[in-house]
XYZ file of C-alpha atoms in Angstrom:
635
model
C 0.000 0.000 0.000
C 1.842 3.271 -1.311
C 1.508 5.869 1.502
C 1.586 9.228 1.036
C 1.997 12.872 3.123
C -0.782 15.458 2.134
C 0.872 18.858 0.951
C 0.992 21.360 4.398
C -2.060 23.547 3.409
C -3.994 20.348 3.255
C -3.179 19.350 6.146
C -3.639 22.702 7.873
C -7.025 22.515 6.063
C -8.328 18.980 7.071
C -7.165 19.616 10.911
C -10.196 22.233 10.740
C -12.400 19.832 9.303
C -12.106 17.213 11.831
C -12.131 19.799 14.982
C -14.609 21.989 12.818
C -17.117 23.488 15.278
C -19.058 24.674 12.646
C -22.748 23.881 12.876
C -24.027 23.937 8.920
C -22.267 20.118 8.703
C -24.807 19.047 6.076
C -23.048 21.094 3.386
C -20.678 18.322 2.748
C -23.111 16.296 0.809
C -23.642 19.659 -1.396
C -20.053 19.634 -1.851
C -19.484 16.337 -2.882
C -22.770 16.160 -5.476
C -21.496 19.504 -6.983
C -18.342 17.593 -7.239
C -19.965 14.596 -9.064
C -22.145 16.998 -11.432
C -18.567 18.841 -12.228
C -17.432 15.319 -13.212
C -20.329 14.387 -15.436
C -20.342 17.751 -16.919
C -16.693 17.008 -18.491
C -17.242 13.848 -19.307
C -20.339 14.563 -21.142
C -18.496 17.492 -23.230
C -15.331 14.782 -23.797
C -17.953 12.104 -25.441
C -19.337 14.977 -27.756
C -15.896 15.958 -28.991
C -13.229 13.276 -28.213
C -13.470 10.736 -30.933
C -11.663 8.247 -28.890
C -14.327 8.412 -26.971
C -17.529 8.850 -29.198
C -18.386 5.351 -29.443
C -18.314 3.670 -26.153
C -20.163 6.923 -24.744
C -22.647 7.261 -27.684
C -25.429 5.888 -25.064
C -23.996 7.316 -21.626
C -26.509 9.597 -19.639
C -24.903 10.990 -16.136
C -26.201 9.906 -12.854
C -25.363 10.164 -9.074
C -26.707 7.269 -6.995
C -26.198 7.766 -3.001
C -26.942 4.859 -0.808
C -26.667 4.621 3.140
C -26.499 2.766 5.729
C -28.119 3.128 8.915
C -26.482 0.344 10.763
C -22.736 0.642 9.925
C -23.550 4.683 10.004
C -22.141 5.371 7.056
C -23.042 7.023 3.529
C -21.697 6.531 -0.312
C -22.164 8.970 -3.147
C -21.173 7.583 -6.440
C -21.378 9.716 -9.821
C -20.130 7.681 -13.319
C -18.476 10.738 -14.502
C -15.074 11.498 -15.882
C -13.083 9.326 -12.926
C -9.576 10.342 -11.808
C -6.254 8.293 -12.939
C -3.642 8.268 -9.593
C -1.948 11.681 -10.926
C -5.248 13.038 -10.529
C -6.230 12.020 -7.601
C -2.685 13.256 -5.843
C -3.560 16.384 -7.880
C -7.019 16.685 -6.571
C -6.803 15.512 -3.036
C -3.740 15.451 -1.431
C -2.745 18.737 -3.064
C -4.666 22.067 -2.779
C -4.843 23.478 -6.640
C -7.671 25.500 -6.603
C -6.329 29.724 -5.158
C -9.461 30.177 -4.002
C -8.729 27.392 -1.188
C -5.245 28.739 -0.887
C -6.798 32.083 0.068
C -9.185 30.184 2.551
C -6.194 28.214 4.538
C -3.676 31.842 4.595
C -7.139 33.219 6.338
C -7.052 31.137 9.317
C -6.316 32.535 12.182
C -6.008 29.471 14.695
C -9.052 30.627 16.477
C -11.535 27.247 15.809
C -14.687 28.811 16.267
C -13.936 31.809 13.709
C -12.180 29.549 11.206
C -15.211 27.053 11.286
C -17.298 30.165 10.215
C -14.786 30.557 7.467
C -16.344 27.343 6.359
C -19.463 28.897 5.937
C -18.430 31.733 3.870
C -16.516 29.490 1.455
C -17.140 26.004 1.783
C -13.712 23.346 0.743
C -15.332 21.317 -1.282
C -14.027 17.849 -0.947
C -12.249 18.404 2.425
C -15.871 19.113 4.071
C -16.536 15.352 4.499
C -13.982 15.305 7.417
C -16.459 17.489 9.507
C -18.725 13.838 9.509
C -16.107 11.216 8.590
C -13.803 9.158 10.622
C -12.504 8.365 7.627
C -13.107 7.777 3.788
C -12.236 5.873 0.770
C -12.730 7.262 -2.996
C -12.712 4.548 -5.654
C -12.368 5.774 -9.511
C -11.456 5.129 -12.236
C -10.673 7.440 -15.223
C -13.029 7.203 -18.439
C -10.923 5.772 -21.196
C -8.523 3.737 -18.378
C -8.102 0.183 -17.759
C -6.809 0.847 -14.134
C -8.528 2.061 -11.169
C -7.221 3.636 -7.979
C -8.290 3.431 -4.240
C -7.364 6.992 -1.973
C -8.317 6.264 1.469
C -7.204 8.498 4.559
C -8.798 9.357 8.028
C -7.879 12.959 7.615
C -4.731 12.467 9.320
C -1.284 13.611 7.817
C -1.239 10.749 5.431
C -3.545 8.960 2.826
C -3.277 5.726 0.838
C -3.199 5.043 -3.006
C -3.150 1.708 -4.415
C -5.048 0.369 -7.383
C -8.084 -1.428 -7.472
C -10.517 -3.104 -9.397
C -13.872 -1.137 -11.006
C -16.134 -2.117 -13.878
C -17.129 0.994 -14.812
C -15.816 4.930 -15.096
C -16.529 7.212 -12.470
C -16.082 7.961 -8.435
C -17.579 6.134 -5.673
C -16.888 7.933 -2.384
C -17.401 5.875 0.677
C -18.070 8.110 3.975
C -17.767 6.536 7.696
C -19.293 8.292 9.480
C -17.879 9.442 12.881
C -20.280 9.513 15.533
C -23.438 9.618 17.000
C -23.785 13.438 16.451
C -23.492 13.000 13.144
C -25.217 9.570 12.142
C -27.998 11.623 10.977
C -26.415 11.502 7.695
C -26.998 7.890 6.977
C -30.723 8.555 6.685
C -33.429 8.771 4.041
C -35.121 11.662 5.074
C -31.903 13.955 5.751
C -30.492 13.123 2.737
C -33.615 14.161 0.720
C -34.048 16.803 2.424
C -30.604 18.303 1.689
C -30.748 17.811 -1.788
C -34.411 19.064 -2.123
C -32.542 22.334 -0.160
C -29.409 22.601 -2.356
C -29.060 20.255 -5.411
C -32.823 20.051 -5.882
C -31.392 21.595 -10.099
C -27.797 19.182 -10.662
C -28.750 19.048 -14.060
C -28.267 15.120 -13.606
C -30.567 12.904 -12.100
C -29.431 12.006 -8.253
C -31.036 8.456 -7.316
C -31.120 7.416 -3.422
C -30.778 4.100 -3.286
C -32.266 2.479 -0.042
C -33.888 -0.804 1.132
C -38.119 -0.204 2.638
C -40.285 -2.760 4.473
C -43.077 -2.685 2.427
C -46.370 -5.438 2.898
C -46.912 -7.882 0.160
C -49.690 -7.222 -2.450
C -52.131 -10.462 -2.256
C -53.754 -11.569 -5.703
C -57.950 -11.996 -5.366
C -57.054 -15.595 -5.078
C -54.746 -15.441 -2.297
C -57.369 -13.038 -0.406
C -59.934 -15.601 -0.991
C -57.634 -18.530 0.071
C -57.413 -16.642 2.975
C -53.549 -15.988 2.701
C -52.272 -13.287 4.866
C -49.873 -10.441 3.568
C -46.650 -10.667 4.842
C -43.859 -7.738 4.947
C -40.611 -8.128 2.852
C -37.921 -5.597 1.991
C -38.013 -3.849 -1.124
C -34.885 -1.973 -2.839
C -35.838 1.467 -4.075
C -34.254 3.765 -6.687
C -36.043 6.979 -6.597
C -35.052 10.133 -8.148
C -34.971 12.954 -5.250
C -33.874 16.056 -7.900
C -35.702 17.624 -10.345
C -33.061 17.890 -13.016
C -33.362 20.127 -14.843
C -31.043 23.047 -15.347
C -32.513 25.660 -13.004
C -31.235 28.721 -15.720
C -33.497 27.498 -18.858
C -36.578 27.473 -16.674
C -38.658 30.412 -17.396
C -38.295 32.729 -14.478
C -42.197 33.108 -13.780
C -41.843 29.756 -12.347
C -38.856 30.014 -10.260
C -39.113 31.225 -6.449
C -35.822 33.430 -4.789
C -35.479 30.349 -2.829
C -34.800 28.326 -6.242
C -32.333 30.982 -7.491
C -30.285 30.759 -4.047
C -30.038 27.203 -3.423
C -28.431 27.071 -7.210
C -26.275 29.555 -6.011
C -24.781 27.815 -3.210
C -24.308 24.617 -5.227
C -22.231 26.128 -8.021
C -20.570 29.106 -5.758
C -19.673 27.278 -2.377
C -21.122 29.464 -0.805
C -23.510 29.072 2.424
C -24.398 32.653 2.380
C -27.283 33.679 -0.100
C -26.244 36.423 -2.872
C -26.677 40.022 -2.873
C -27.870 39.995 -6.505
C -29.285 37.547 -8.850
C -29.291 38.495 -12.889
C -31.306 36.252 -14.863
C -31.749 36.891 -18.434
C -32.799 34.978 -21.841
C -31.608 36.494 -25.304
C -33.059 35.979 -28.189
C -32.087 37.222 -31.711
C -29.045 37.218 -33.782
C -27.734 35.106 -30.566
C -29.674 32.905 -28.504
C -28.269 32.988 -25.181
C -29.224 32.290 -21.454
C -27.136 33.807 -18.986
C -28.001 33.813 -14.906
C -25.618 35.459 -12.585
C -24.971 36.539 -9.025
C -23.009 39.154 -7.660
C -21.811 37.515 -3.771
C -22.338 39.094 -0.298
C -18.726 38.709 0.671
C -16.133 38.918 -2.099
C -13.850 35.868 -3.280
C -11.583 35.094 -0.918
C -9.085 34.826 -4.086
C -10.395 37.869 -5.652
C -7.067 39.863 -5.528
C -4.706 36.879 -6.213
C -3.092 36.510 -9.536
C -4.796 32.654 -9.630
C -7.774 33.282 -9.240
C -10.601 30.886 -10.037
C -13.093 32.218 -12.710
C -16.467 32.335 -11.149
C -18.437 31.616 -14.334
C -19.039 28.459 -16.455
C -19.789 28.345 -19.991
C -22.351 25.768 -21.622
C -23.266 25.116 -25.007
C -27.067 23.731 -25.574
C -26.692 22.624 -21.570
C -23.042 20.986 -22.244
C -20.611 22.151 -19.873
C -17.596 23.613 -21.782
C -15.092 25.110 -19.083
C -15.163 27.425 -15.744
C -11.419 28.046 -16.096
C -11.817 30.594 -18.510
C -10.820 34.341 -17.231
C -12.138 35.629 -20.598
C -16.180 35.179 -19.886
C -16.334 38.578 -18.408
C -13.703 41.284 -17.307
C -11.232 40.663 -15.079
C -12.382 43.400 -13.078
C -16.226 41.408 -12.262
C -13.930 38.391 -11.480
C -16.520 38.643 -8.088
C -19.427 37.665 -10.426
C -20.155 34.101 -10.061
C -22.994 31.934 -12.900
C -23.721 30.718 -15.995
C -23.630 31.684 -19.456
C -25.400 29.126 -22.011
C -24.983 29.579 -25.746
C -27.319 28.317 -28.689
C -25.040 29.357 -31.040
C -21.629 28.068 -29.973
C -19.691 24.730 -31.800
C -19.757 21.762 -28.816
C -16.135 21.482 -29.839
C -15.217 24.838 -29.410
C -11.075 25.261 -28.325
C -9.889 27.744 -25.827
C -8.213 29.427 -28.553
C -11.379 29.975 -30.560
C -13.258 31.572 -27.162
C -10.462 34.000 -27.195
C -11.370 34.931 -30.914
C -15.255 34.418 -31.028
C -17.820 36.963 -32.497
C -20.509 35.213 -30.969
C -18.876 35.076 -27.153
C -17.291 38.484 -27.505
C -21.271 39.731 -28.081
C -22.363 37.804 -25.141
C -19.469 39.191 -22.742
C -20.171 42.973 -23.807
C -23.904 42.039 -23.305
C -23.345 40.894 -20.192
C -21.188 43.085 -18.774
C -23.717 46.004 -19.720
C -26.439 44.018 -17.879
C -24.218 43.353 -14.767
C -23.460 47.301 -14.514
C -26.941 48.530 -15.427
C -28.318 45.713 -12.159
C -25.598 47.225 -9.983
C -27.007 50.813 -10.969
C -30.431 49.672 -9.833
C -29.312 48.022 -6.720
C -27.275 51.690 -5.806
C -30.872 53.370 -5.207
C -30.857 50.896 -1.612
C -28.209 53.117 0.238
C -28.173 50.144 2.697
C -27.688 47.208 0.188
C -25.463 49.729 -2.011
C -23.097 50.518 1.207
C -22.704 46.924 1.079
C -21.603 46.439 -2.082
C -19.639 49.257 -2.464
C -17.538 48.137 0.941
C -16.691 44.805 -0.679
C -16.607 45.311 -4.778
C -15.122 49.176 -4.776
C -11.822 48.613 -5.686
C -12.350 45.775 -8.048
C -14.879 48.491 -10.134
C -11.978 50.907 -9.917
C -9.747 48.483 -11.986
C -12.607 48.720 -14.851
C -12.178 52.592 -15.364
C -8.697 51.532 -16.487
C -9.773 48.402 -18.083
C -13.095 49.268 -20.014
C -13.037 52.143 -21.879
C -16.458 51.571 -23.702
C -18.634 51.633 -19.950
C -15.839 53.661 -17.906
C -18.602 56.381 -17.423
C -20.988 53.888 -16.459
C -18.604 52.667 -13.922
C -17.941 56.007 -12.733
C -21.286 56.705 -11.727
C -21.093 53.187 -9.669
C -18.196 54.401 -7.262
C -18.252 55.705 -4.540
C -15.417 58.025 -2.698
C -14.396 59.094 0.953
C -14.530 62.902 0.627
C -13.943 66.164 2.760
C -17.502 67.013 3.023
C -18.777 64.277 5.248
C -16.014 61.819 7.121
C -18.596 59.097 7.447
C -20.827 58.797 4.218
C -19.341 58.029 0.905
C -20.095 60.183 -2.351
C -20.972 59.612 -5.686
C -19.434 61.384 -8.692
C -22.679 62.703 -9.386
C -23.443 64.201 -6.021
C -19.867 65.599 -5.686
C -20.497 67.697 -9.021
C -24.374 68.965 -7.880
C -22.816 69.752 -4.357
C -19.660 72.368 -6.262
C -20.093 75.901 -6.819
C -21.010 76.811 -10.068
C -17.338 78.062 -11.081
C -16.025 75.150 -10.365
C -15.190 72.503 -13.253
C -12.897 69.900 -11.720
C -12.857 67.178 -9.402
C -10.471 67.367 -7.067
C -8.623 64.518 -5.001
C -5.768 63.700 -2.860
C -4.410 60.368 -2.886
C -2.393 58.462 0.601
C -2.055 55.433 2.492
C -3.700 57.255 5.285
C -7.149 58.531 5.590
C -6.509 61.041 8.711
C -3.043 61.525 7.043
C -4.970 63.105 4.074
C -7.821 64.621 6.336
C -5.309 66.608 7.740
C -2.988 67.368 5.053
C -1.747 71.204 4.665
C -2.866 71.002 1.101
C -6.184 71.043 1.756
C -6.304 74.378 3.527
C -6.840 76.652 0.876
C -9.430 74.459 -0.265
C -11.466 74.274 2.451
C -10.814 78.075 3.204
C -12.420 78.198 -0.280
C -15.285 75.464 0.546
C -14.446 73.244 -2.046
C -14.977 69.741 -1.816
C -11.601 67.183 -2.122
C -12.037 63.644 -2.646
C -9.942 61.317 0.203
C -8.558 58.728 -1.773
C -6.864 56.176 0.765
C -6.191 53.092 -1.318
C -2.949 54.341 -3.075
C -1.294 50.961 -4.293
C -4.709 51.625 -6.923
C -5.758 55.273 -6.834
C -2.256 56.390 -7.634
C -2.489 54.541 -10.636
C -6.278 54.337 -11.812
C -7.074 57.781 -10.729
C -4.876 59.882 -13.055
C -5.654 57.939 -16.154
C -9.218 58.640 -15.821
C -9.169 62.090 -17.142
C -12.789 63.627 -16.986
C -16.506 62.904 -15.430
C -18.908 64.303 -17.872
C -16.707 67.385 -18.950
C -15.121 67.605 -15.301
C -11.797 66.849 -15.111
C -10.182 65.037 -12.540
C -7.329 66.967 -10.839
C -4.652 66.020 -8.147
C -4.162 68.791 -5.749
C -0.659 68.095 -5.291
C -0.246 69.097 -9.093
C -2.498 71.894 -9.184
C -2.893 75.601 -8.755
C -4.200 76.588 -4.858
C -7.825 77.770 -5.437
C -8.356 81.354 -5.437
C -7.216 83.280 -2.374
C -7.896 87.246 -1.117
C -4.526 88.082 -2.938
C -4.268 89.521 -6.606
C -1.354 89.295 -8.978
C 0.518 92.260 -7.752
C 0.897 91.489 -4.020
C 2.275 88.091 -5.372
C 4.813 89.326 -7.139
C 5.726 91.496 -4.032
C 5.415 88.662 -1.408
C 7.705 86.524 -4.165
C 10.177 89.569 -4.696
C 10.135 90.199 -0.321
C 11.077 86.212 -0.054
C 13.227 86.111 -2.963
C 16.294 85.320 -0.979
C 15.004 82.896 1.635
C 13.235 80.649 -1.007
C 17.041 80.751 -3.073
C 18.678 80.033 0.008
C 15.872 77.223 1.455
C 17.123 75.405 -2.408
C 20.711 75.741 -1.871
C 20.637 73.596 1.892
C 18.160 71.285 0.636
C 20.074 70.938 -2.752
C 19.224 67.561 -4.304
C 16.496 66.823 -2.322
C 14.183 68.837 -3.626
C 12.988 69.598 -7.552
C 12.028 73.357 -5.917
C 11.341 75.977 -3.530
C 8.378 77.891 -3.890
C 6.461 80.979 -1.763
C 2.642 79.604 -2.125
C -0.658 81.237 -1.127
C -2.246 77.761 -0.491
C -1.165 77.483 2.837
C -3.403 79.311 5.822
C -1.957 77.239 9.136
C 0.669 75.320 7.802
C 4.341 76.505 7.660
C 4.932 74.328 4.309
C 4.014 71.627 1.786
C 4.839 69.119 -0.559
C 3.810 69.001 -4.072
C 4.422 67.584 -7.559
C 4.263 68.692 -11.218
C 2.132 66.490 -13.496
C 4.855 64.955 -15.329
C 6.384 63.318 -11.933
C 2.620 62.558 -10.661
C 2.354 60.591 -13.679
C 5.871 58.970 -12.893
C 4.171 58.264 -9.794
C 1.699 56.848 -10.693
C 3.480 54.420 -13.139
C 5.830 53.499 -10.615
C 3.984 50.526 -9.435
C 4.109 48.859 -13.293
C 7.895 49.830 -13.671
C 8.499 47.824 -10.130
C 6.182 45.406 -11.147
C 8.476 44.475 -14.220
C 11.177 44.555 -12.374
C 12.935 48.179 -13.723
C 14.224 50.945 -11.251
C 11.866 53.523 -10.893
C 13.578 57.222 -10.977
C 12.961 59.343 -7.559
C 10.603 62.172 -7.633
C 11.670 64.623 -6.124
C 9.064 66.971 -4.130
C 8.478 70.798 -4.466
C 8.658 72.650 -1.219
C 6.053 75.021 -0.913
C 6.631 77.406 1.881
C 3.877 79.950 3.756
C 5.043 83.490 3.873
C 2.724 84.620 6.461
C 3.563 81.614 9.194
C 6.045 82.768 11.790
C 8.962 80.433 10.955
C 9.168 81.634 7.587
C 8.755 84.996 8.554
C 11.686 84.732 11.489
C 13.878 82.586 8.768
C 13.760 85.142 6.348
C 15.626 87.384 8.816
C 18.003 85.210 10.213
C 21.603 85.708 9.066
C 22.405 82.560 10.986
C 23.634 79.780 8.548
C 23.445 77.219 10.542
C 20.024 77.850 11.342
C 18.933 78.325 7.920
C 20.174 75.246 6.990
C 18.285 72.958 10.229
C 15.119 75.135 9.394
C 15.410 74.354 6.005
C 15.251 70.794 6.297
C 12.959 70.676 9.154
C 10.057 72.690 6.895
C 11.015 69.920 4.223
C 10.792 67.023 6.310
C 7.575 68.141 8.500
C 5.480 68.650 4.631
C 7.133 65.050 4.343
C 5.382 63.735 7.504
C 2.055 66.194 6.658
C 2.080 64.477 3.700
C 2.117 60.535 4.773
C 5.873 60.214 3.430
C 8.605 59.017 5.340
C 11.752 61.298 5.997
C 14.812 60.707 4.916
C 16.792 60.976 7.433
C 15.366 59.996 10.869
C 17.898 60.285 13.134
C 19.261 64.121 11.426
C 15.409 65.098 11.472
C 15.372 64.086 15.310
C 18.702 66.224 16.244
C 17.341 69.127 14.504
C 14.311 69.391 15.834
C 15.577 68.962 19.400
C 18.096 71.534 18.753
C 15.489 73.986 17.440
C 13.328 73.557 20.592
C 16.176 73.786 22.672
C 16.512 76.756 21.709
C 13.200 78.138 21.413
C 12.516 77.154 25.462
């Protein structure tokens, strides 16, 4: 018997299971029947397009069969689907392939009653048996294969493989159950009750398969002879699903209940969604497309892995869920079904990438996805919660999808100066602005309060002018400049721009510039390379100083994050230091002869816009001796 150690995260993952407090235990059988569907599904494309396989399959029709038994408490679900060879089952099961697992196992924290509830907001497929199971044994064998294989573990560190004998293709999955708490499972009534509740449309019928005392039926002659009826046990094979793919049936007949319970079987999910988009095309393409838009987000949604959420039929055969190309990378949080008329059964991968007819359906789609979200933004409540999970995602499609980037716009929402609790819309940020104004202006940081606070904003809140906090800057920084305009008003950094209009005109600038000529020429020379410039500003009200940019380094800024992510040196941008002619230290400075002085003033005004500013300062420890210096002698 070849032994063999499950990968880390596996067994990380399966240590969870078998200690799992969580309460929603039935969700294994869900899990494994979605499993066995997946399986059929392939199989079923494979005998349509593999001519190896043609033949011998030409009369196939998938099934699941689950049997039980109440005495040795313990369950089997069997599905005559595609099978696994031993490289798959290694692949499948002692491995974790899928990053949407990955995620799940780098989220636990250790703490078993919150990582159980992790299993309710994600569900592990597979590895949920171990909640129930003291231990199990999978028999399949791979369509096409001579061989079978045996996996059998207890959910320990280990599992066996060894081959075995089977007739037919297909898994058989043979659950012992664990205890008394749990022997529930290996009953007639649970089990149709849980697939009535989430499998009730597998596409494939799922047979239970169960022995019933049932009493004899007596012919008119028996009766008459006076025989009596005597009880004998009868093996049933009844058909607990309704089988038919839930998205084809016409919508007056489904119930939100119908559309849910779908949901969890394809999504994993225990929670129901926060949007369900059911639509049937009809015209130069004949489509069917139903999706849902989660209550929590992926737990894979920001890896570079992540699993595709949607699965592609053709007349009702599966085709593939691995394919990132279905819809936009940035609704990689959508999870459903699209089903093409239209579509060759033996469409390649290559061809999706290239097809008029699935090209249509994704720019349909995506245009029926955004114009659902716009209806669901109306409910503040239910739009607060979508906006706090699927914000930054709809970011990436400004930069992604120029044909509905205004669209999008109007679907985020921003952190803003006007109110430090409620977001704002695009929309409302333009009907709030005087009528002057024309721009959208925004500050981007890693720190909310940071940015709250920042000098910069002074003038425009002396001037009443709205700012837009933007706190996410691994994405604003780069998203936010490449958007350009919101219906005519452009968007504009305030680190690039001209302060708004202040109680001075042109010719007291020139004298304030001409009075502080020296100072601002001597402020350059200390700082030297460290700064692009020194400039007087009127922006500043409180503040001593600032930091700002031109455009052509915020632009370097804000490609920085691709150069790095190539693997090229970015080039340092070096800051402008703004300085306030009317605060007292630049007033005092200007009149000092003291060099010294000039010079630890000097960098002190650069490195205090610095920390203003969220950035970090040079030089700690020569920031620190300066300032102490200063106060020293300032007490």
């Amino acid at each position: 018997m070849a032994k063999h150690q499950f990968q880390t995260e596996v067994g990380q993952l399966l240590h969870l299971m078998t200690h799992s407090l969580y309460s929603n235990k039935e969700i294994f059988i869900r899990e494994l029947v979605s499993n066995g569907s997946d399986a059929i599904d392939k199989l079923n494309y494979l005998r349509l397009t593999d001519e190896s396989l043609k033949e011998s399959f030409a009369s196939w029709k998938g099934e699941i069969n689950i049997s039980f038994d109440e005495k040795d408490k313990s369950l089997t679900i069997m599905d005559n689907g595609i099978g696994m060879n031993e490289e798959d089952m290694i692949n499948s099961i002692g491995t974790i392939a899928k990053s949407g697992t990955k995620s799940f196992v780098e989220a636990l924290t250790g703490d078993a009653k919150k990582d159980s509830n992790l299993i309710g907001q994600f569900g592990v497929g597979f590895y949920s048996v171990f909640m129930v199971a003291s231990k199990v044994d999978v028999i399949s064998k791979k369509a096409g294969s001579e061989t079978a294989y045996k996996w059998s573990s207890e959910g320990t560190g280990e599992f066996d493989l060894v081959p075995c004998t089977k007739e037919s293709n297909g898994t058989v999955i043979y659950i012992k159950l664990k205890d008394e708490e749990v022997s529930e499972f290996a009953s007639k009534y649970r089990i149709k009750n849980i697939i009535e509740k989430y499998s009730n449309h597998i596409a494939y019928p799922i047979f239970l398969n169960y022995d019933e005392e049932v009493m004899q039926e007596l012919s008119e002659e028996d009766e008459k002879a006076g025989k009596k009826a005597e009880k004998k046990i009868e093996r049933k094979h009844e058909q607990i699903n309704e089988a038919t793919a839930l998205w084809i049936q016409p919508k007056a007949k489904l119930k939100e209940e119908d559309y849910n319970n779908f949901y969890k079987s394809i999504s994993q999910d225990s929670n129901d969604p926060m949007l369900t988009i059911h639509t049937k095309t009809e015209g130069v393409n004949e489509y069917t497309t139903l999706f849902y838009i989660p209550q929590n987000a992926p737990f894979d949604m920001y890896r570079a892995d992540y699993q595709s959420g949607i699965k592609l039929y053709v007349k009702r055969v599966f085709i593939t869920d691995d394919d990132k190309e279905l819809l936009p990378t940035y609704l990689r949080f959508v999870r459903g079904i699209i089903d093409s008329e239209d579509l060759p059964l033996n469409v390649s991968r290559e061809i999706l990438q290239e097809n008029r007819i699935l090209a249509n359906i994704k720019q349909s789609s995506v245009k029926k996805i955004l114009s659902e979200i716009k209806k669901l933004s109306k409910d503040e409540e239910k739009y607060s919660k979508f906006i706090g999970q699927y914000n930054r995602a709809l970011k990436e499609g400004v930069y992604q999808d120029y044909t509905n980037k205004e669209a999008i716009l109007e679907l985020l929402r921003y952190k803003s100066t006007n109110d430090d609790k409620k977001l704002t819309s695009l929309e409302d940020y333009k009907n709030r602005a005087n009528s002057e104004q024309k721009a959208i202006y925004y500050i981007v940081g890693e720190n909310e309060k940071v940015l709250r606070n920042s000098p910069l904003l002074e003038s425009y809140k002396k001037n009443s002018i709205e700012v837009l906090i933007l706190d996410d800057k691994e994405i604003d920084e780069i998203i936010t400049p490449t958007i350009g305009a919101f219906k005519e008003w452009q968007f504009t950094d305030v680190t690039t721009a001209e302060a708004p209009k202040v109680e001075v005109n042109e010719e007291e600038n020139k004298k304030v510039e001409e009075e502080f000529k020296d100072i601002v020429s001597k402020i350059k020379e200390k700082l030297g390379d460290e700064v692009k410039d020194v400039k007087i500003t009127s922006r500043l009200s409180e503040s001593a100083s600032c930091i700002t940019k031109d455009s052509q380094d915020a632009q370097m800024a804000a490609m920085a994050h691709m150069f790095r992510a190539m693997g090229q040196s970015v080039p340092e941008v070096k800051p402008i230091l703004e300085i306030n002619p009317n605060h007292e230290i630049v007033k005092k400075l200007q009149a000092s002869k003291d060099e010294d002085l000039i010079e630890d003033v000097s960098w002190i005004l650069l490195d205090l816009a610095k920390i203003s500013d969220g950035v970090d300062v040079s030089d700690r420890v020569s920031f620190t001796k300066r300032l102490t210096k200063i106060t020293s002698l300032a007490i």
